[in-house]
Coordinates of C-alpha atoms and ligand atoms in Angstrom, one line a residue:
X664 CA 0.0 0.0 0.0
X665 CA 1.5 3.2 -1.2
X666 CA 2.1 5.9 1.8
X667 CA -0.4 9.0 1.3
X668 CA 1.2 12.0 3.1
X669 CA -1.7 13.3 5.3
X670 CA -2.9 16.6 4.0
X671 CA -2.3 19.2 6.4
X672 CA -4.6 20.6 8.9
X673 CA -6.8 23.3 7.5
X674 CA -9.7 23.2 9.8
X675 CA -9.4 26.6 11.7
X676 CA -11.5 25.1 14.8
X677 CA -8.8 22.2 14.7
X678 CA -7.7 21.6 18.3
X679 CA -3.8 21.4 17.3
X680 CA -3.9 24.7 15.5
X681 CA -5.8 26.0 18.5
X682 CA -3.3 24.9 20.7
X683 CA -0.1 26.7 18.2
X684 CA -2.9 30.1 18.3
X685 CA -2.3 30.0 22.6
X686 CA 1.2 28.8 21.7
X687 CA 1.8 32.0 19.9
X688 CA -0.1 34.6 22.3
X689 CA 1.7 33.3 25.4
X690 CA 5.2 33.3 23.7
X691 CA 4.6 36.4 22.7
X692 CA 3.8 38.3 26.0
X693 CA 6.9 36.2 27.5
X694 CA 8.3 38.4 24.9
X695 CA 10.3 34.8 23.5
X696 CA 13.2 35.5 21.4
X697 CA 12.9 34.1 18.1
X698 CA 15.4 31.8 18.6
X699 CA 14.1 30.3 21.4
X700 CA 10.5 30.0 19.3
X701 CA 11.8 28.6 16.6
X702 CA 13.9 25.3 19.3
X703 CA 10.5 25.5 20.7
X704 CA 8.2 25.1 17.8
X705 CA 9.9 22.9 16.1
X706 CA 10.0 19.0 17.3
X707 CA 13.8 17.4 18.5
X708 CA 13.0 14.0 17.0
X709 CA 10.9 12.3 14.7
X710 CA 11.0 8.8 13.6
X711 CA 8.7 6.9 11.1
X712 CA 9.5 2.9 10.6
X713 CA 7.4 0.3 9.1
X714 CA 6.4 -2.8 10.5
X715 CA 5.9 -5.7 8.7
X716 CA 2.9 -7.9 10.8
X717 CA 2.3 -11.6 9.8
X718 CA -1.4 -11.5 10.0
X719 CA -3.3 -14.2 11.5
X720 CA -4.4 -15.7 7.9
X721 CA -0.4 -16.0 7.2
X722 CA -0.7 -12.8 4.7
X723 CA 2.4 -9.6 5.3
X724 CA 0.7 -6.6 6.4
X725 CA 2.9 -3.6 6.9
X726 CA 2.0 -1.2 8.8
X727 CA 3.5 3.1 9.8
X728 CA 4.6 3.8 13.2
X729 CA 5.7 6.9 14.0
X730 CA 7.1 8.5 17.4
X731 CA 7.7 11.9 18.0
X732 CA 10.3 13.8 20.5
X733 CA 9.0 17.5 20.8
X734 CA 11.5 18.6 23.4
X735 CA 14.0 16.6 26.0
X736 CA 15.0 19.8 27.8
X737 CA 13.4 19.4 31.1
X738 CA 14.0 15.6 30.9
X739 CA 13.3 12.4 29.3
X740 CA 10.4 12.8 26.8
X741 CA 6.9 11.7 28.1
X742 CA 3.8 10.7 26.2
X743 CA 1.5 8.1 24.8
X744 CA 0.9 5.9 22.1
X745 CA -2.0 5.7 19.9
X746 CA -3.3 2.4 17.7
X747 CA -5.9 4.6 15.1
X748 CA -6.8 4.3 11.9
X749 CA -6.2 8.0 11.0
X750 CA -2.8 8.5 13.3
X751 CA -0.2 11.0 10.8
X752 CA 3.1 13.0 11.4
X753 CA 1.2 16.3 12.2
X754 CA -1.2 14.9 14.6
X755 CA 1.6 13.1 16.7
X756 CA 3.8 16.3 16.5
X757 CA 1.4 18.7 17.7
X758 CA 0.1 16.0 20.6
X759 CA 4.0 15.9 21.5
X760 CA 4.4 19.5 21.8
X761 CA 1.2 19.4 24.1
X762 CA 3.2 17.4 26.0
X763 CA 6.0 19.2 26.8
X764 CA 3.5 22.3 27.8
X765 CA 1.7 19.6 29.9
X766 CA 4.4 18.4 31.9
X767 CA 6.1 21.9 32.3
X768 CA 2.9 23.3 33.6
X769 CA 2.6 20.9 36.8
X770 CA 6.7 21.1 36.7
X771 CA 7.7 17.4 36.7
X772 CA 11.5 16.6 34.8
X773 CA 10.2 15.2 31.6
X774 CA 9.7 16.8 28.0
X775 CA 6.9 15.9 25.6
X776 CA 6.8 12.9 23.3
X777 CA 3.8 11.5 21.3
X778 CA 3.8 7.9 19.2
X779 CA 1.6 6.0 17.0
X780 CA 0.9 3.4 14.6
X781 CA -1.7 3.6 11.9
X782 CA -4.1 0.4 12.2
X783 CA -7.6 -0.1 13.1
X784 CA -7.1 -2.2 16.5
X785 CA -10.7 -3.0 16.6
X786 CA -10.4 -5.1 13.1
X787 CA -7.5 -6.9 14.6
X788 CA -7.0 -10.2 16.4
X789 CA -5.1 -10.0 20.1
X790 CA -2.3 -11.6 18.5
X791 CA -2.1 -9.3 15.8
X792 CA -2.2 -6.6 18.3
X793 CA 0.5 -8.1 20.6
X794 CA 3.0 -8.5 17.1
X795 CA 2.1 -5.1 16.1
X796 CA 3.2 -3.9 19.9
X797 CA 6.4 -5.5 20.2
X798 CA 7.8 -5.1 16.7
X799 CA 7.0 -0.8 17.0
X800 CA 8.7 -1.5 20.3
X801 CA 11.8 -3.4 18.6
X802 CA 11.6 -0.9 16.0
X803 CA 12.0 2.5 18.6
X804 CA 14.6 0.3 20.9
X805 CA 17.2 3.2 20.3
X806 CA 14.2 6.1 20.8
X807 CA 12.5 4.5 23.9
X808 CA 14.4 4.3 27.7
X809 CA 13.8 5.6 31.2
X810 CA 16.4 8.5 30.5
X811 CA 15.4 9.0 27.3
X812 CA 11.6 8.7 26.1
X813 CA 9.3 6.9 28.4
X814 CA 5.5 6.1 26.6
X815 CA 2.4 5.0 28.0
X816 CA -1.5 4.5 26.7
X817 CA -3.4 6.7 24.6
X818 CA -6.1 6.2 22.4
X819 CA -6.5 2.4 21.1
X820 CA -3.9 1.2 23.6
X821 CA -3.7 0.7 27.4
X822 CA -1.9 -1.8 30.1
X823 CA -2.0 -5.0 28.1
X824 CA 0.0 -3.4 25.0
X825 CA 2.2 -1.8 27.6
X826 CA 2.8 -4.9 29.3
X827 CA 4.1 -6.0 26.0
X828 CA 6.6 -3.2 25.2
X829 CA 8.1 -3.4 29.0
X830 CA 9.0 -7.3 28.0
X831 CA 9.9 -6.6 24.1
X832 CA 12.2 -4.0 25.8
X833 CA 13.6 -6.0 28.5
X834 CA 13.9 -9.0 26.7
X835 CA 16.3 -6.8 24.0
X836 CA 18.2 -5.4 27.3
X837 CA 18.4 -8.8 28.8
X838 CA 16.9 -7.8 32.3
X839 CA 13.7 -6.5 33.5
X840 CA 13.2 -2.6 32.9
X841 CA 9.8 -1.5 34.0
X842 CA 10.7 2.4 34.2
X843 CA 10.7 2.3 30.3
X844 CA 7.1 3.2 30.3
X845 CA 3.7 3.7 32.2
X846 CA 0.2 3.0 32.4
X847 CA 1.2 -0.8 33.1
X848 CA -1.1 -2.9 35.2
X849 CA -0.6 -3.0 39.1
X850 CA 1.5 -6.5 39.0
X851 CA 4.1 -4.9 36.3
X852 CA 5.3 -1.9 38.1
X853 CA 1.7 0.1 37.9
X854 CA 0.9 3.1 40.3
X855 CA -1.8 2.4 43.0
X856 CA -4.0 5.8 42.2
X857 CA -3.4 6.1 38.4
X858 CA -6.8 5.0 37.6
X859 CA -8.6 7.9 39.0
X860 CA -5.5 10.5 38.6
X861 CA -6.8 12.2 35.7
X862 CA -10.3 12.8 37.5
X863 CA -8.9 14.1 41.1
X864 CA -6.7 16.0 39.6
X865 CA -9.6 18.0 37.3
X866 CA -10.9 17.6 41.2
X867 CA -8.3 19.5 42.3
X868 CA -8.2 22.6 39.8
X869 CA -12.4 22.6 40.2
X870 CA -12.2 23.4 44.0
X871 CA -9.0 25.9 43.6
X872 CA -10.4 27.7 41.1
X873 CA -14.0 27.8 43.3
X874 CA -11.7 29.3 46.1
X875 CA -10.6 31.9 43.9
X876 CA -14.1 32.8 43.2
X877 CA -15.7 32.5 46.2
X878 CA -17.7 29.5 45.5
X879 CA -19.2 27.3 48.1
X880 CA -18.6 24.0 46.9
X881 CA -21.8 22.9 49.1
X882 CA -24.0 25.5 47.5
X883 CA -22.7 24.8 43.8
X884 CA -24.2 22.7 40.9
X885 CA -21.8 21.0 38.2
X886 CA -21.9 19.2 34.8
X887 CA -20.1 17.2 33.4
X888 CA -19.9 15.9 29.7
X889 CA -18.4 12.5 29.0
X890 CA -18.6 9.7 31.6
X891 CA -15.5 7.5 31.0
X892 CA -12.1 7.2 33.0
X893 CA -11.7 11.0 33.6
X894 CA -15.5 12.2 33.9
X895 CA -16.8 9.7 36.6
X896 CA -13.9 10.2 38.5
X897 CA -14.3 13.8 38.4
X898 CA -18.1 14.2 39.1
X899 CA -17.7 11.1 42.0
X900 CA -14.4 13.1 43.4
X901 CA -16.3 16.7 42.9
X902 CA -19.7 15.0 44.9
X903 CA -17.8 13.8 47.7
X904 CA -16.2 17.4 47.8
X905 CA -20.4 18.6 48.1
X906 CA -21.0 19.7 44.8
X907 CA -24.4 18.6 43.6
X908 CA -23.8 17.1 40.1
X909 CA -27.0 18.0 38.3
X910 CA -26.2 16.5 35.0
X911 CA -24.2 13.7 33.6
X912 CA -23.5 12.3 29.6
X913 CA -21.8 10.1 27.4
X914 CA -22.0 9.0 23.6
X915 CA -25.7 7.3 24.8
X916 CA -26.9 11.0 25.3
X917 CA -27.4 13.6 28.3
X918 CA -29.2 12.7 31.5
X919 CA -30.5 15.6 34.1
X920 CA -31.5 16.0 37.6
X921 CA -31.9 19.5 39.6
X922 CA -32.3 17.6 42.6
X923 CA -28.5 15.7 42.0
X924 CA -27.5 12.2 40.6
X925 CA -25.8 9.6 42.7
X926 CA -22.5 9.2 41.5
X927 CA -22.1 5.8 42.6
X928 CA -25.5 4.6 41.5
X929 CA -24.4 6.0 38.2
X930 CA -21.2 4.3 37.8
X931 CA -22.6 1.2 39.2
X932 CA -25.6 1.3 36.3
X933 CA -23.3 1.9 33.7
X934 CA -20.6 -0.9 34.8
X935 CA -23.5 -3.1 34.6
X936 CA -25.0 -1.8 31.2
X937 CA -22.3 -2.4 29.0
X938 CA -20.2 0.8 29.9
X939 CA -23.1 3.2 28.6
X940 CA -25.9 5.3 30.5
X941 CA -28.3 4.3 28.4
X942 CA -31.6 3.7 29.8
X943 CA -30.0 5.3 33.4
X944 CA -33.3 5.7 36.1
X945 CA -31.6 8.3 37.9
X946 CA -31.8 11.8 35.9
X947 CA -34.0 12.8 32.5
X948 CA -32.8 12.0 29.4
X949 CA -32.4 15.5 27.5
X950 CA -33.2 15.9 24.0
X951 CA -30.5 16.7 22.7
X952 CA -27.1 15.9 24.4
X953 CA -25.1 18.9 23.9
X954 CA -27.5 20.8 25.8
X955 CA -25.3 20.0 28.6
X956 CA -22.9 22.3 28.3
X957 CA -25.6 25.3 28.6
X958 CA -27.1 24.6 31.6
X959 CA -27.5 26.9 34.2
X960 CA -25.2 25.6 37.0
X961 CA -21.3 26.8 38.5
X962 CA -19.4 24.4 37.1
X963 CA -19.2 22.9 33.5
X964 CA -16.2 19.5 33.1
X965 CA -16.0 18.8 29.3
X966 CA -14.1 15.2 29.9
X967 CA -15.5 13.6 26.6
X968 CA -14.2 14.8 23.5
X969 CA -12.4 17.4 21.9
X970 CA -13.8 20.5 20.3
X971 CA -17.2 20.5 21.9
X972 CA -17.4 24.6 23.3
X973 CA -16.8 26.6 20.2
X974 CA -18.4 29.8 18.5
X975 CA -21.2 28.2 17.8
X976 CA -22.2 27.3 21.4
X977 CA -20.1 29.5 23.6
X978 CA -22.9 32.4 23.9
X979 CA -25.1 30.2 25.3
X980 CA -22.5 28.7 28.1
X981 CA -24.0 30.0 31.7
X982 CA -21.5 28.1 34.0
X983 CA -19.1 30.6 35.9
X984 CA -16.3 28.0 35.4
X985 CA -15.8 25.7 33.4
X986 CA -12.7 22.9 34.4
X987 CA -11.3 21.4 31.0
X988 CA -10.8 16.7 31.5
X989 CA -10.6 16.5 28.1
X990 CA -7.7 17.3 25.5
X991 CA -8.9 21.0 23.5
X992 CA -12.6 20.6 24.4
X993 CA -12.7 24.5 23.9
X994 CA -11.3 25.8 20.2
X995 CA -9.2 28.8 20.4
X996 CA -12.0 31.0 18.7
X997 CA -14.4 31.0 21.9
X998 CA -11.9 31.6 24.0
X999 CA -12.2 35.1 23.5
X1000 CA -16.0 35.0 24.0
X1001 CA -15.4 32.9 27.2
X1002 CA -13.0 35.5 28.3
X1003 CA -15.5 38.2 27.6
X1004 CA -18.4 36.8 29.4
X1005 CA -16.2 36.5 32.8
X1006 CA -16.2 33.0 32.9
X1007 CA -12.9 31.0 34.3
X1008 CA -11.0 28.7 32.1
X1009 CA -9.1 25.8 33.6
X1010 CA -7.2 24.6 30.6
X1011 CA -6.8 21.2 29.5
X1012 CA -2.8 21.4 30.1
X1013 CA -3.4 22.3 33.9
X1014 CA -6.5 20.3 35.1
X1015 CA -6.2 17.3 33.4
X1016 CA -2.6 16.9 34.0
X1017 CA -3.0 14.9 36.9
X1018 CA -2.6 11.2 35.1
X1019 CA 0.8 12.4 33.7
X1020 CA 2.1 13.2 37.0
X1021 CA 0.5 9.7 38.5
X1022 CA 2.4 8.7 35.7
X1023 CA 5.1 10.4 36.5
X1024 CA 5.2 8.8 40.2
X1025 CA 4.9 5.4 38.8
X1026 CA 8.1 5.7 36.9
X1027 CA 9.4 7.5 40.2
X1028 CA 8.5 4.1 42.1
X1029 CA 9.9 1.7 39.5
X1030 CA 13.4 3.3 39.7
X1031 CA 13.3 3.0 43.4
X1032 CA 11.9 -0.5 43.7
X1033 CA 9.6 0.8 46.0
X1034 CA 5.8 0.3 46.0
X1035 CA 4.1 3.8 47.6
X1036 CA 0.4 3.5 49.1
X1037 CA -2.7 4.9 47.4
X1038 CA -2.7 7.7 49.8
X1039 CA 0.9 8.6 49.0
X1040 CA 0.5 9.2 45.3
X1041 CA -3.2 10.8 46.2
X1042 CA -1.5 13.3 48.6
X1043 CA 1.5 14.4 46.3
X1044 CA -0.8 14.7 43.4
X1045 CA -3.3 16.7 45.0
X1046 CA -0.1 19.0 46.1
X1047 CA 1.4 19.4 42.8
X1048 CA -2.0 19.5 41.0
X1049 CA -2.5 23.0 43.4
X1050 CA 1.1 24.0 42.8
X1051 CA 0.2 24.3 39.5
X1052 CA -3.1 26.2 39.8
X1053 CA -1.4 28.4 42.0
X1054 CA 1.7 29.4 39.5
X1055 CA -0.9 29.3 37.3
X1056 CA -2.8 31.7 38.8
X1057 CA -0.5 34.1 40.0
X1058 CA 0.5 34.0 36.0
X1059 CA -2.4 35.1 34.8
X1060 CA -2.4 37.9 37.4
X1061 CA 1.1 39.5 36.8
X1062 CA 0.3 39.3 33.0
X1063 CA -2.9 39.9 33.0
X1064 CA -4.2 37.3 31.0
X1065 CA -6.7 34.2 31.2
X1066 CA -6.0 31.4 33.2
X1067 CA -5.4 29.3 29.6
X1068 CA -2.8 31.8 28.5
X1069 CA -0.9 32.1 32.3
X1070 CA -0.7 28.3 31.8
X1071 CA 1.4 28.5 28.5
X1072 CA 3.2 31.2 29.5
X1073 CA 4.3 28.9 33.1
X1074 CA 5.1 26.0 30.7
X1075 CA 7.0 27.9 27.9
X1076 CA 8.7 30.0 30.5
X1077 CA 10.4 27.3 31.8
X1078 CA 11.6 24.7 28.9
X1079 CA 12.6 28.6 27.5
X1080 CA 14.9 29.4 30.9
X1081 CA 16.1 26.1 31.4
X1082 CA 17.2 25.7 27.4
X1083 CA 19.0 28.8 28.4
X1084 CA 20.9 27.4 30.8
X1085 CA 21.8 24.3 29.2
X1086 CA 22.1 26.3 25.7
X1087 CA 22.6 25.0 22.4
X1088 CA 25.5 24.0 19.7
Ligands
NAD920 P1 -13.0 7.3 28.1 O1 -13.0 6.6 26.8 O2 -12.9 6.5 29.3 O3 -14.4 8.1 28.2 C1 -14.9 9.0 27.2 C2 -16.4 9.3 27.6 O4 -16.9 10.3 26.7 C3 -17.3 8.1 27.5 O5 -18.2 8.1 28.5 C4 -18.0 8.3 26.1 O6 -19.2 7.7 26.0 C5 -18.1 9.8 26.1 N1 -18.3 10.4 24.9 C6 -17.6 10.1 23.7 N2 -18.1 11.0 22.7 C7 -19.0 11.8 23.3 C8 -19.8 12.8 22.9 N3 -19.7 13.3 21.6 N4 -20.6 13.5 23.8 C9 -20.6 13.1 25.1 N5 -19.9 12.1 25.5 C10 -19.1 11.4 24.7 O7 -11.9 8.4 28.0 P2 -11.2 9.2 29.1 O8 -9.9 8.5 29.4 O9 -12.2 9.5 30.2 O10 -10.8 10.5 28.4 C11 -11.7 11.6 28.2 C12 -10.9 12.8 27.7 O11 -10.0 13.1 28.7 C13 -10.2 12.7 26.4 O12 -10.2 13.9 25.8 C14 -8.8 12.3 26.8 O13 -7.8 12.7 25.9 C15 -8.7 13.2 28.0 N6 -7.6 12.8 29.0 C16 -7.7 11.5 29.6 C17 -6.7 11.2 30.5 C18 -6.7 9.9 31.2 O14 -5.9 9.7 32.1 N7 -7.7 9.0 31.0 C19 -5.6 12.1 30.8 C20 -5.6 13.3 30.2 C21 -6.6 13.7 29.3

């Protein structure tokens, strides 16, 4: 099959471009050199093999696989893979440079790195998954290491395929390294509290950010679109923090209470109910699902999809804060309309960066030996989840700017100062 470069992005509501548009405004309040914008912008590494798969009827399948260093300057580069049908070069590069913001933002010693390998995991047989894993594996053995670019799950993938890369890559080392990447289950090296990391931590931002504007938590309401990994954990964390969580949704449709849903009746419905709401007792369907996002309460958590608050809907927004789970829910066009109605932004690269730095700790733990207890990793999340607001914060203060610009400006401030420091050719 011939390789068909991927057209480039043109779609001006695209989440990557938005991210390059806050890219841009941030580096240039920093006042950023160009010098240091143009090492910033542009990615350290990239590296495209192909991998040759014996399917399971005996034919050669070869398949792209692609991995991405944006920037080693803090540290070792960080960041997941994806199995997709529709993974390309610019997609990985832009998610790797998200990275390095990410991990910068909550300060923890690792740049930003983004892989991928274009397949449709869902048309394939275990097997064929588990070749496909350890032959990208085989294929990065020089890109991949605990010191130099440590992956973990992202969409398609998750602790069985990183299982597989850990023992591809230790059997080619000839011991056992489990520090090589993260998101590996429990018996492997996995952190105890990196399941629900992503959710405290948007937890976390939710009830700083309510300080800051003098929210009760036990007087507010909160909704929260998507109901996977991230946005159960958040409205179950958020509920036992005494927000009433008046709305709930996922791809089944949107489901409304003014009186409150249980979280736990929820989650426990949809565990049994094939991982969907559908048909949940609890709250009113609404008629159409994106009416979620303009309801009348405090708080609105996007944790579903990307690209969900844009020009289109952001007039009708009434929440007074709005705590990003998911990756670009808002395009860079409504920020300004967010910004304009007075509503707080907690950006994607501050509030959910709580399962990086989970992430983070498990790799901590596997280069100690040492197992740490649930309520270890919960406390020193929580604490560097409200580091990071704060910096953010005082950010956005001192250069008067949204909370989604103050966050940028943190993260390129210092990959900029510390490339300083260690300097160039
Ligand atoms: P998930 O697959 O567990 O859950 C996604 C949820 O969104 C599901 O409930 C799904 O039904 C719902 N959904 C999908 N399309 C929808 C739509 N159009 N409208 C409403 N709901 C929809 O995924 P997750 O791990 O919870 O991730 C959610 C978001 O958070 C993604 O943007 C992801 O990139 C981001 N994120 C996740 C993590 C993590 O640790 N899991 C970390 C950082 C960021």
């Amino acid at each position: 099959m011939a390789y068909i470069e991927p057209a480039p992005i043109k779609d001006s509501e695209n989440p990557l471009e938005s991210m390059m548009e806050r890219f841009n405004l941030a580096a240039e309040k920093l006042g950023l050199s160009d010098e240091v914008y143009n090492v910033l912008k542009n990615p350290a590494k990239q590296v495209i093999v192909s991998l040759p798969i014996t399917m399971d009827n005996g034919k050669i399948q070869v398949f792209e696989g692609i991995r991405v260093i944006h920037s080693n300057i803090l540290g070792p580069a960080k960041g997941g893979i994806r199995f997709a049908p529709d993974v390309h070069l610019d997609e990985v590069k832009a998610l790797a440079a998200w990275m390095t913001w990410k991990c910068a933002v909550v300060d923890i010693p690792y740049g930003g790195g983004k892989g991928g390998v274009k397949c449709n995991p869902r048309e394939m047989s275990k097997g064929e998954i588990e070749r496909l894993m350890r032959a990208y594996t085989l294929a990065m053995i020089d890109v991949f290491g605990p010191d130099k670019d440590i992956p973990a799950p992202d969409m398609g993938t998750g602790p069985r395929e990183m299982a597989w890369l850990m023992d591809e890559y230790s059997k080619a080392h000839g011991m056992t390294v489990n520090a090589v990447v993260t998101g590996k289950p429990l018996v492997l090296g996995g952190s105890l509290g990196r399941t629900e990391a992503t959710g405290r931590g948007v937890m976390v931002s939710a009830l700083a950010a309510m300080q800051k504007l003098k929210i009760n938590p036990f007087q507010a309401t909160c909704a929260v679109q998507g109901f996977g990994n991230v946005g159960s954990w958040a409205s179950l964390l958020l509920e036992e923090r005494g927000l009433k969580i008046v709305a709930i949704s996922d791809i089944s449709g949107a489901y409304h209470n003014t009186n409150g849903i249980n979280i736990q009746e929820a989650i426990d419905y949809r565990d049994g109910n094939n991982g969907t709401l559908e048909g949940f007792k609890g709250a009113e369907k609404l008629a159409d699902a994106m009416e979620i996002l303009e309801l009348d309460v405090d708080v609105l958590v996007p944790a579903a999809v990307e690209d969900v608050i844009t020009i289109h809907n952001v007039d009708r927004i009434k929440a007074k804060l709005i705590v990003e789970g998911a990756n670009g829910p808002t395009s860079a066009k409504a920020d300004a309309i967010i910004n304009e109605k007075g509503i707080m932004a907690v950006p994607d690269i501050l509030a959910n960066a709580g399962g990086v730095t989970v992430s983070y700790f498990e790799w901590v733990q596997n280069r100690l030996g040492y197992k740490w207890t649930a309520e270890r990793v919960n406390r020193r999340s929580d604490r560097i989840m409200k580091d990071a607001f704060d910096h953010v914060y005082e950010a956005s203060i001192k250069y008067d700017v949204p909370m989604r610009i103050a966050a940028y400006i943190v993260a390129i401030d210092k990959v900029a100062k510390t490339y300083t420091y260690r300097g160039g050719f």
